[in-house]
């Protein structure tokens, strides 16, 4: 090997040499994670058909481990079928009072059962309420007695389901913004055209109407009568969130900023935007 080649080889060797400090035997890298033993087997919560909600089996019979807290667990479809239809007078109160009371209740049409997770209240003298136009062929159901459906077409595309509130002639309703699927998932996916069980399936008022397979012909339908489309009693949420309503920039500032949107806390089945929702 020539002197030039020897110099080049020495340079290349030096460039690959380790130039850091030598780690002592007692020195450690910064800990990222401790090794974990295999988790004990898991079993689902009783009567909760929701994936990823589970508890560990107790290590001993004398000392049982408490199950992980889950906000507002969903009952099974079988238990839903035993629930009673809500009575007519349940709905004949102020829309602002009815809206949070609808959270956790169930909408059922045939084999499809949805749990209501998000709503918005629309009241008389509200510049965002359809009642501001007065009684027209389209808005007449809003002025009917509480407990009927008010269904309208938004932007010529989305079917929006509302629950009429208060007494006859008042002109108030509660918009169903989001739901969680309880039964009939295959039918819901077919109607929505989406093969998913993620919240995108039902987080939005137009998606709820589509999942139920309803049209504007369902407007004025009584929701307190068994069969067809009905509202069933359900568990009261432990915690709720409140915030301003969505998509009403045309309304007066006091109505745009009113905290008349309600949602179940701790559920992913809430429409966007979520960052405007806060505990009351």
PDB file of C-alpha atoms in Angstrom:
ATOM      1  CA  UNK A   1       0.000   0.000   0.000  1.00  0.00           C
ATOM      2  CA  UNK A   2       1.357   3.392  -0.958  1.00  0.00           C
ATOM      3  CA  UNK A   3       1.765   6.278   1.459  1.00  0.00           C
ATOM      4  CA  UNK A   4      -1.228   8.121  -0.071  1.00  0.00           C
ATOM      5  CA  UNK A   5      -3.432   5.039   0.163  1.00  0.00           C
ATOM      6  CA  UNK A   6      -2.337   4.498   3.773  1.00  0.00           C
ATOM      7  CA  UNK A   7      -3.227   8.079   4.652  1.00  0.00           C
ATOM      8  CA  UNK A   8      -6.679   7.747   3.009  1.00  0.00           C
ATOM      9  CA  UNK A   9      -7.401   4.455   4.806  1.00  0.00           C
ATOM     10  CA  UNK A  10      -6.355   5.994   8.127  1.00  0.00           C
ATOM     11  CA  UNK A  11      -8.673   8.978   7.545  1.00  0.00           C
ATOM     12  CA  UNK A  12     -11.641   6.742   6.709  1.00  0.00           C
ATOM     13  CA  UNK A  13     -10.991   4.583   9.762  1.00  0.00           C
ATOM     14  CA  UNK A  14     -10.816   7.645  12.029  1.00  0.00           C
ATOM     15  CA  UNK A  15     -14.091   9.015  10.640  1.00  0.00           C
ATOM     16  CA  UNK A  16     -15.932   5.916  11.797  1.00  0.00           C
ATOM     17  CA  UNK A  17     -14.307   5.724  15.202  1.00  0.00           C
ATOM     18  CA  UNK A  18     -16.470   6.227  18.304  1.00  0.00           C
ATOM     19  CA  UNK A  19     -15.774   9.683  19.719  1.00  0.00           C
ATOM     20  CA  UNK A  20     -18.255   9.781  22.620  1.00  0.00           C
ATOM     21  CA  UNK A  21     -17.576   9.009  26.255  1.00  0.00           C
ATOM     22  CA  UNK A  22     -17.494   5.399  27.335  1.00  0.00           C
ATOM     23  CA  UNK A  23     -20.570   4.382  29.328  1.00  0.00           C
ATOM     24  CA  UNK A  24     -19.701   3.116  32.773  1.00  0.00           C
ATOM     25  CA  UNK A  25     -21.129  -0.162  33.991  1.00  0.00           C
ATOM     26  CA  UNK A  26     -23.324   1.661  36.496  1.00  0.00           C
ATOM     27  CA  UNK A  27     -24.562   4.278  33.977  1.00  0.00           C
ATOM     28  CA  UNK A  28     -28.059   3.899  32.455  1.00  0.00           C
ATOM     29  CA  UNK A  29     -29.966   5.410  29.590  1.00  0.00           C
ATOM     30  CA  UNK A  30     -32.933   7.575  30.465  1.00  0.00           C
ATOM     31  CA  UNK A  31     -35.810   5.250  31.298  1.00  0.00           C
ATOM     32  CA  UNK A  32     -38.567   5.095  28.710  1.00  0.00           C
ATOM     33  CA  UNK A  33     -40.720   2.348  30.076  1.00  0.00           C
ATOM     34  CA  UNK A  34     -40.403  -0.377  32.619  1.00  0.00           C
ATOM     35  CA  UNK A  35     -40.919  -3.912  31.352  1.00  0.00           C
ATOM     36  CA  UNK A  36     -44.447  -5.040  32.065  1.00  0.00           C
ATOM     37  CA  UNK A  37     -45.740  -8.443  32.959  1.00  0.00           C
ATOM     38  CA  UNK A  38     -48.485  -9.807  30.721  1.00  0.00           C
ATOM     39  CA  UNK A  39     -51.827  -8.260  31.654  1.00  0.00           C
ATOM     40  CA  UNK A  40     -54.303 -10.634  33.322  1.00  0.00           C
ATOM     41  CA  UNK A  41     -57.174 -11.816  31.160  1.00  0.00           C
ATOM     42  CA  UNK A  42     -60.080  -9.423  30.743  1.00  0.00           C
ATOM     43  CA  UNK A  43     -63.779  -9.872  30.517  1.00  0.00           C
ATOM     44  CA  UNK A  44     -66.436  -7.416  29.303  1.00  0.00           C
ATOM     45  CA  UNK A  45     -68.646  -5.445  31.621  1.00  0.00           C
ATOM     46  CA  UNK A  46     -71.965  -7.117  32.200  1.00  0.00           C
ATOM     47  CA  UNK A  47     -74.720  -5.864  29.914  1.00  0.00           C
ATOM     48  CA  UNK A  48     -72.533  -3.319  28.089  1.00  0.00           C
ATOM     49  CA  UNK A  49     -72.087  -4.200  24.389  1.00  0.00           C
ATOM     50  CA  UNK A  50     -69.352  -1.631  23.835  1.00  0.00           C
ATOM     51  CA  UNK A  51     -65.828  -2.668  22.758  1.00  0.00           C
ATOM     52  CA  UNK A  52     -62.780  -1.630  24.785  1.00  0.00           C
ATOM     53  CA  UNK A  53     -64.779  -1.222  27.984  1.00  0.00           C
ATOM     54  CA  UNK A  54     -63.504  -3.902  30.291  1.00  0.00           C
ATOM     55  CA  UNK A  55     -62.314  -4.786  33.762  1.00  0.00           C
ATOM     56  CA  UNK A  56     -59.628  -7.052  35.124  1.00  0.00           C
ATOM     57  CA  UNK A  57     -60.535 -10.239  36.876  1.00  0.00           C
ATOM     58  CA  UNK A  58     -59.862  -9.937  40.586  1.00  0.00           C
ATOM     59  CA  UNK A  59     -56.579 -11.383  41.769  1.00  0.00           C
ATOM     60  CA  UNK A  60     -58.306 -12.975  44.721  1.00  0.00           C
ATOM     61  CA  UNK A  61     -61.827 -13.522  45.940  1.00  0.00           C
ATOM     62  CA  UNK A  62     -61.139 -11.566  49.132  1.00  0.00           C
ATOM     63  CA  UNK A  63     -59.788  -8.451  47.459  1.00  0.00           C
ATOM     64  CA  UNK A  64     -61.627  -7.574  44.270  1.00  0.00           C
ATOM     65  CA  UNK A  65     -60.260  -4.862  42.040  1.00  0.00           C
ATOM     66  CA  UNK A  66     -62.768  -2.116  41.293  1.00  0.00           C
ATOM     67  CA  UNK A  67     -63.711  -1.777  37.613  1.00  0.00           C
ATOM     68  CA  UNK A  68     -62.421   1.198  35.679  1.00  0.00           C
ATOM     69  CA  UNK A  69     -64.867   4.104  35.784  1.00  0.00           C
ATOM     70  CA  UNK A  70     -66.786   4.487  32.555  1.00  0.00           C
ATOM     71  CA  UNK A  71     -68.933   7.544  31.945  1.00  0.00           C
ATOM     72  CA  UNK A  72     -72.519   6.764  31.014  1.00  0.00           C
ATOM     73  CA  UNK A  73     -72.278   3.076  30.035  1.00  0.00           C
ATOM     74  CA  UNK A  74     -74.705   1.935  27.373  1.00  0.00           C
ATOM     75  CA  UNK A  75     -77.253  -0.798  28.106  1.00  0.00           C
ATOM     76  CA  UNK A  76     -77.787  -3.765  25.851  1.00  0.00           C
ATOM     77  CA  UNK A  77     -80.231  -3.813  22.975  1.00  0.00           C
ATOM     78  CA  UNK A  78     -82.289  -6.404  24.858  1.00  0.00           C
ATOM     79  CA  UNK A  79     -82.768  -4.067  27.795  1.00  0.00           C
ATOM     80  CA  UNK A  80     -83.717  -1.248  25.402  1.00  0.00           C
ATOM     81  CA  UNK A  81     -86.607  -3.262  24.060  1.00  0.00           C
ATOM     82  CA  UNK A  82     -88.069  -3.459  27.566  1.00  0.00           C
ATOM     83  CA  UNK A  83     -87.936   0.300  28.064  1.00  0.00           C
ATOM     84  CA  UNK A  84     -91.143   2.254  27.989  1.00  0.00           C
ATOM     85  CA  UNK A  85     -92.007   4.944  25.491  1.00  0.00           C
ATOM     86  CA  UNK A  86     -91.760   8.400  27.016  1.00  0.00           C
ATOM     87  CA  UNK A  87     -95.163   9.907  27.864  1.00  0.00           C
ATOM     88  CA  UNK A  88     -96.612  12.921  26.090  1.00  0.00           C
ATOM     89  CA  UNK A  89     -96.229  15.273  29.043  1.00  0.00           C
ATOM     90  CA  UNK A  90     -92.478  14.549  29.220  1.00  0.00           C
ATOM     91  CA  UNK A  91     -92.003  16.770  26.159  1.00  0.00           C
ATOM     92  CA  UNK A  92     -94.380  19.608  27.043  1.00  0.00           C
ATOM     93  CA  UNK A  93     -91.865  21.751  28.881  1.00  0.00           C
ATOM     94  CA  UNK A  94     -89.530  24.579  27.848  1.00  0.00           C
ATOM     95  CA  UNK A  95     -87.086  23.455  25.145  1.00  0.00           C
ATOM     96  CA  UNK A  96     -84.188  24.596  27.319  1.00  0.00           C
ATOM     97  CA  UNK A  97     -85.342  22.182  30.023  1.00  0.00           C
ATOM     98  CA  UNK A  98     -86.211  19.375  27.627  1.00  0.00           C
ATOM     99  CA  UNK A  99     -82.876  19.394  25.783  1.00  0.00           C
ATOM    100  CA  UNK A 100     -80.644  18.060  28.602  1.00  0.00           C
ATOM    101  CA  UNK A 101     -83.373  15.616  29.642  1.00  0.00           C
ATOM    102  CA  UNK A 102     -83.229  13.994  26.200  1.00  0.00           C
ATOM    103  CA  UNK A 103     -79.569  13.045  26.693  1.00  0.00           C
ATOM    104  CA  UNK A 104     -79.296   9.305  27.315  1.00  0.00           C
ATOM    105  CA  UNK A 105     -82.763   8.595  25.924  1.00  0.00           C
ATOM    106  CA  UNK A 106     -83.273   6.239  22.969  1.00  0.00           C
ATOM    107  CA  UNK A 107     -84.625   6.689  19.470  1.00  0.00           C
ATOM    108  CA  UNK A 108     -86.008   3.493  17.991  1.00  0.00           C
ATOM    109  CA  UNK A 109     -87.244   2.701  14.536  1.00  0.00           C
ATOM    110  CA  UNK A 110     -87.730  -0.997  13.813  1.00  0.00           C
ATOM    111  CA  UNK A 111     -84.406  -2.751  14.527  1.00  0.00           C
ATOM    112  CA  UNK A 112     -82.375   0.446  14.813  1.00  0.00           C
ATOM    113  CA  UNK A 113     -81.893   1.878  18.299  1.00  0.00           C
ATOM    114  CA  UNK A 114     -79.800   5.003  18.912  1.00  0.00           C
ATOM    115  CA  UNK A 115     -78.872   6.664  22.183  1.00  0.00           C
ATOM    116  CA  UNK A 116     -79.057  10.460  22.121  1.00  0.00           C
ATOM    117  CA  UNK A 117     -75.674  11.975  23.026  1.00  0.00           C
ATOM    118  CA  UNK A 118     -75.922  15.601  21.835  1.00  0.00           C
ATOM    119  CA  UNK A 119     -78.762  18.086  21.359  1.00  0.00           C
ATOM    120  CA  UNK A 120     -79.525  21.788  20.812  1.00  0.00           C
ATOM    121  CA  UNK A 121     -82.459  23.785  22.150  1.00  0.00           C
ATOM    122  CA  UNK A 122     -84.441  26.238  19.981  1.00  0.00           C
ATOM    123  CA  UNK A 123     -86.954  28.463  21.747  1.00  0.00           C
ATOM    124  CA  UNK A 124     -89.683  30.991  20.908  1.00  0.00           C
ATOM    125  CA  UNK A 125     -88.377  34.498  20.158  1.00  0.00           C
ATOM    126  CA  UNK A 126     -85.085  32.825  19.238  1.00  0.00           C
ATOM    127  CA  UNK A 127     -83.540  34.335  16.101  1.00  0.00           C
ATOM    128  CA  UNK A 128     -82.063  30.909  15.260  1.00  0.00           C
ATOM    129  CA  UNK A 129     -85.347  29.001  15.589  1.00  0.00           C
ATOM    130  CA  UNK A 130     -87.458  28.135  12.545  1.00  0.00           C
ATOM    131  CA  UNK A 131     -90.431  29.403  14.507  1.00  0.00           C
ATOM    132  CA  UNK A 132     -89.241  32.946  13.795  1.00  0.00           C
ATOM    133  CA  UNK A 133     -90.803  32.617  10.330  1.00  0.00           C
ATOM    134  CA  UNK A 134     -94.232  31.999  11.834  1.00  0.00           C
ATOM    135  CA  UNK A 135     -96.540  29.157  10.865  1.00  0.00           C
ATOM    136  CA  UNK A 136     -95.857  27.918   7.328  1.00  0.00           C
ATOM    137  CA  UNK A 137     -96.417  24.517   5.701  1.00  0.00           C
ATOM    138  CA  UNK A 138     -92.834  23.682   6.610  1.00  0.00           C
ATOM    139  CA  UNK A 139     -92.725  25.015  10.181  1.00  0.00           C
ATOM    140  CA  UNK A 140     -96.261  24.144  11.293  1.00  0.00           C
ATOM    141  CA  UNK A 141     -95.109  21.056  13.288  1.00  0.00           C
ATOM    142  CA  UNK A 142     -92.858  23.281  15.435  1.00  0.00           C
ATOM    143  CA  UNK A 143     -95.997  25.003  16.733  1.00  0.00           C
ATOM    144  CA  UNK A 144     -97.722  21.720  17.530  1.00  0.00           C
ATOM    145  CA  UNK A 145     -97.818  20.102  20.965  1.00  0.00           C
ATOM    146  CA  UNK A 146     -94.581  18.792  22.435  1.00  0.00           C
ATOM    147  CA  UNK A 147     -93.632  15.202  21.670  1.00  0.00           C
ATOM    148  CA  UNK A 148     -94.005  15.300  17.899  1.00  0.00           C
ATOM    149  CA  UNK A 149     -91.213  15.170  15.354  1.00  0.00           C
ATOM    150  CA  UNK A 150     -90.197  18.174  13.284  1.00  0.00           C
ATOM    151  CA  UNK A 151     -88.163  16.979  10.284  1.00  0.00           C
ATOM    152  CA  UNK A 152     -86.738  19.344   7.692  1.00  0.00           C
ATOM    153  CA  UNK A 153     -84.255  19.236   4.837  1.00  0.00           C
ATOM    154  CA  UNK A 154     -81.072  21.277   5.338  1.00  0.00           C
ATOM    155  CA  UNK A 155     -79.221  22.587   2.251  1.00  0.00           C
ATOM    156  CA  UNK A 156     -81.303  20.196   0.174  1.00  0.00           C
ATOM    157  CA  UNK A 157     -79.212  17.273   1.479  1.00  0.00           C
ATOM    158  CA  UNK A 158     -79.459  16.579   5.206  1.00  0.00           C
ATOM    159  CA  UNK A 159     -82.526  15.286   7.032  1.00  0.00           C
ATOM    160  CA  UNK A 160     -82.658  16.966  10.441  1.00  0.00           C
ATOM    161  CA  UNK A 161     -84.712  15.418  13.242  1.00  0.00           C
ATOM    162  CA  UNK A 162     -86.089  17.706  15.939  1.00  0.00           C
ATOM    163  CA  UNK A 163     -88.269  16.924  18.950  1.00  0.00           C
ATOM    164  CA  UNK A 164     -91.029  19.505  19.379  1.00  0.00           C
ATOM    165  CA  UNK A 165     -91.103  20.990  22.890  1.00  0.00           C
ATOM    166  CA  UNK A 166     -93.550  22.899  25.075  1.00  0.00           C
ATOM    167  CA  UNK A 167     -97.270  23.464  24.627  1.00  0.00           C
ATOM    168  CA  UNK A 168     -99.139  23.818  21.358  1.00  0.00           C
ATOM    169  CA  UNK A 169     -98.653  27.192  19.688  1.00  0.00           C
ATOM    170  CA  UNK A 170     -95.336  28.019  21.416  1.00  0.00           C
ATOM    171  CA  UNK A 171     -92.965  27.167  18.550  1.00  0.00           C
ATOM    172  CA  UNK A 172     -89.957  25.422  20.118  1.00  0.00           C
ATOM    173  CA  UNK A 173     -87.953  22.258  19.447  1.00  0.00           C
ATOM    174  CA  UNK A 174     -84.776  20.339  20.280  1.00  0.00           C
ATOM    175  CA  UNK A 175     -82.428  19.302  17.462  1.00  0.00           C
ATOM    176  CA  UNK A 176     -80.873  15.840  17.771  1.00  0.00           C
ATOM    177  CA  UNK A 177     -77.229  16.490  16.862  1.00  0.00           C
ATOM    178  CA  UNK A 178     -75.527  13.165  17.601  1.00  0.00           C
ATOM    179  CA  UNK A 179     -76.274   9.631  18.741  1.00  0.00           C
ATOM    180  CA  UNK A 180     -74.489   6.389  19.596  1.00  0.00           C
ATOM    181  CA  UNK A 181     -75.565   3.092  17.975  1.00  0.00           C
ATOM    182  CA  UNK A 182     -77.148   0.522  20.283  1.00  0.00           C
ATOM    183  CA  UNK A 183     -78.571  -2.008  17.842  1.00  0.00           C
ATOM    184  CA  UNK A 184     -79.090  -2.414  14.104  1.00  0.00           C
ATOM    185  CA  UNK A 185     -75.506  -1.452  13.242  1.00  0.00           C
ATOM    186  CA  UNK A 186     -75.619  -3.237   9.879  1.00  0.00           C
ATOM    187  CA  UNK A 187     -78.732  -1.304   8.860  1.00  0.00           C
ATOM    188  CA  UNK A 188     -77.198   1.967  10.060  1.00  0.00           C
ATOM    189  CA  UNK A 189     -74.017   1.346   8.074  1.00  0.00           C
ATOM    190  CA  UNK A 190     -76.019   0.474   4.961  1.00  0.00           C
ATOM    191  CA  UNK A 191     -78.121   3.623   5.193  1.00  0.00           C
ATOM    192  CA  UNK A 192     -75.086   5.766   5.889  1.00  0.00           C
ATOM    193  CA  UNK A 193     -72.981   4.108   3.204  1.00  0.00           C
ATOM    194  CA  UNK A 194     -70.102   3.677   5.650  1.00  0.00           C
ATOM    195  CA  UNK A 195     -68.776   0.367   6.955  1.00  0.00           C
ATOM    196  CA  UNK A 196     -67.483   1.691  10.270  1.00  0.00           C
ATOM    197  CA  UNK A 197     -68.390   1.674  13.937  1.00  0.00           C
ATOM    198  CA  UNK A 198     -66.472   4.867  14.720  1.00  0.00           C
ATOM    199  CA  UNK A 199     -68.183   8.071  15.909  1.00  0.00           C
ATOM    200  CA  UNK A 200     -68.078   9.542  12.398  1.00  0.00           C
ATOM    201  CA  UNK A 201     -71.035   7.252  11.697  1.00  0.00           C
ATOM    202  CA  UNK A 202     -73.514   9.253  13.796  1.00  0.00           C
ATOM    203  CA  UNK A 203     -71.905  12.522  14.933  1.00  0.00           C
ATOM    204  CA  UNK A 204     -73.987  15.102  13.113  1.00  0.00           C
ATOM    205  CA  UNK A 205     -77.727  15.784  12.791  1.00  0.00           C
ATOM    206  CA  UNK A 206     -77.881  14.826   9.111  1.00  0.00           C
ATOM    207  CA  UNK A 207     -76.214  11.500   9.891  1.00  0.00           C
ATOM    208  CA  UNK A 208     -78.792  10.713  12.563  1.00  0.00           C
ATOM    209  CA  UNK A 209     -81.680  11.326  10.166  1.00  0.00           C
ATOM    210  CA  UNK A 210     -80.025   9.193   7.507  1.00  0.00           C
ATOM    211  CA  UNK A 211     -79.305   6.356   9.949  1.00  0.00           C
ATOM    212  CA  UNK A 212     -82.966   6.277  10.990  1.00  0.00           C
ATOM    213  CA  UNK A 213     -84.070   6.220   7.357  1.00  0.00           C
ATOM    214  CA  UNK A 214     -86.580   9.038   7.775  1.00  0.00           C
ATOM    215  CA  UNK A 215     -87.691  11.831   5.458  1.00  0.00           C
ATOM    216  CA  UNK A 216     -89.628  15.084   5.807  1.00  0.00           C
ATOM    217  CA  UNK A 217     -92.808  12.980   5.639  1.00  0.00           C
ATOM    218  CA  UNK A 218     -92.093  12.023   9.252  1.00  0.00           C
ATOM    219  CA  UNK A 219     -92.600  15.625  10.336  1.00  0.00           C
ATOM    220  CA  UNK A 220     -95.438  15.848  12.873  1.00  0.00           C
ATOM    221  CA  UNK A 221     -95.100  12.162  13.766  1.00  0.00           C
ATOM    222  CA  UNK A 222     -95.917  11.499  17.467  1.00  0.00           C
ATOM    223  CA  UNK A 223     -92.803  10.166  19.200  1.00  0.00           C
ATOM    224  CA  UNK A 224     -94.739   9.082  22.295  1.00  0.00           C
ATOM    225  CA  UNK A 225     -96.706   6.314  20.569  1.00  0.00           C
ATOM    226  CA  UNK A 226     -95.269   2.769  20.386  1.00  0.00           C
ATOM    227  CA  UNK A 227     -94.160   1.540  16.975  1.00  0.00           C
ATOM    228  CA  UNK A 228     -92.677   3.302  13.961  1.00  0.00           C
ATOM    229  CA  UNK A 229     -90.371   6.072  15.260  1.00  0.00           C
ATOM    230  CA  UNK A 230     -90.466   6.464  19.035  1.00  0.00           C
ATOM    231  CA  UNK A 231     -88.530   7.884  21.969  1.00  0.00           C
ATOM    232  CA  UNK A 232     -87.752   5.484  24.808  1.00  0.00           C
ATOM    233  CA  UNK A 233     -86.730   6.212  28.359  1.00  0.00           C
ATOM    234  CA  UNK A 234     -83.035   5.788  29.154  1.00  0.00           C
ATOM    235  CA  UNK A 235     -80.393   6.417  31.811  1.00  0.00           C
ATOM    236  CA  UNK A 236     -79.697   9.947  32.967  1.00  0.00           C
ATOM    237  CA  UNK A 237     -76.083  10.986  32.251  1.00  0.00           C
ATOM    238  CA  UNK A 238     -73.786  11.427  35.207  1.00  0.00           C
ATOM    239  CA  UNK A 239     -72.222  14.550  33.703  1.00  0.00           C
ATOM    240  CA  UNK A 240     -73.037  16.806  30.772  1.00  0.00           C
ATOM    241  CA  UNK A 241     -71.293  19.500  28.756  1.00  0.00           C
ATOM    242  CA  UNK A 242     -72.750  22.784  27.506  1.00  0.00           C
ATOM    243  CA  UNK A 243     -71.762  25.223  24.796  1.00  0.00           C
ATOM    244  CA  UNK A 244     -73.025  27.541  22.043  1.00  0.00           C
ATOM    245  CA  UNK A 245     -75.014  26.077  19.160  1.00  0.00           C
ATOM    246  CA  UNK A 246     -73.442  25.280  15.805  1.00  0.00           C
ATOM    247  CA  UNK A 247     -73.968  26.941  12.429  1.00  0.00           C
ATOM    248  CA  UNK A 248     -76.248  29.826  13.480  1.00  0.00           C
ATOM    249  CA  UNK A 249     -74.043  32.800  12.615  1.00  0.00           C
ATOM    250  CA  UNK A 250     -77.069  34.480  11.025  1.00  0.00           C
ATOM    251  CA  UNK A 251     -78.757  34.834  14.447  1.00  0.00           C
ATOM    252  CA  UNK A 252     -78.481  37.721  16.912  1.00  0.00           C
ATOM    253  CA  UNK A 253     -75.286  37.763  19.023  1.00  0.00           C
ATOM    254  CA  UNK A 254     -77.119  36.905  22.234  1.00  0.00           C
ATOM    255  CA  UNK A 255     -78.539  33.798  20.580  1.00  0.00           C
ATOM    256  CA  UNK A 256     -75.287  32.839  18.848  1.00  0.00           C
ATOM    257  CA  UNK A 257     -73.506  32.875  22.205  1.00  0.00           C
ATOM    258  CA  UNK A 258     -76.284  31.261  24.250  1.00  0.00           C
ATOM    259  CA  UNK A 259     -75.175  27.998  25.871  1.00  0.00           C
ATOM    260  CA  UNK A 260     -78.053  25.937  24.480  1.00  0.00           C
ATOM    261  CA  UNK A 261     -76.047  22.989  23.175  1.00  0.00           C
ATOM    262  CA  UNK A 262     -75.834  19.952  25.470  1.00  0.00           C
ATOM    263  CA  UNK A 263     -73.812  16.726  25.265  1.00  0.00           C
ATOM    264  CA  UNK A 264     -72.989  13.714  27.408  1.00  0.00           C
ATOM    265  CA  UNK A 265     -69.565  14.093  29.019  1.00  0.00           C
ATOM    266  CA  UNK A 266     -67.053  11.334  28.424  1.00  0.00           C
ATOM    267  CA  UNK A 267     -68.476   9.992  25.164  1.00  0.00           C
ATOM    268  CA  UNK A 268     -66.760  10.200  21.750  1.00  0.00           C
ATOM    269  CA  UNK A 269     -70.161  10.391  20.035  1.00  0.00           C
ATOM    270  CA  UNK A 270     -70.204  14.195  19.826  1.00  0.00           C
ATOM    271  CA  UNK A 271     -70.085  16.291  16.671  1.00  0.00           C
ATOM    272  CA  UNK A 272     -67.594  19.044  15.874  1.00  0.00           C
ATOM    273  CA  UNK A 273     -66.618  21.458  17.222  1.00  0.00           C
ATOM    274  CA  UNK A 274     -65.987  19.810  20.580  1.00  0.00           C
ATOM    275  CA  UNK A 275     -63.652  22.453  21.983  1.00  0.00           C
ATOM    276  CA  UNK A 276     -66.566  24.844  22.615  1.00  0.00           C
ATOM    277  CA  UNK A 277     -68.198  22.445  25.082  1.00  0.00           C
ATOM    278  CA  UNK A 278     -67.527  22.876  28.811  1.00  0.00           C
ATOM    279  CA  UNK A 279     -68.936  21.570  32.095  1.00  0.00           C
ATOM    280  CA  UNK A 280     -71.852  23.763  33.218  1.00  0.00           C
TER     281      UNK A 280
END
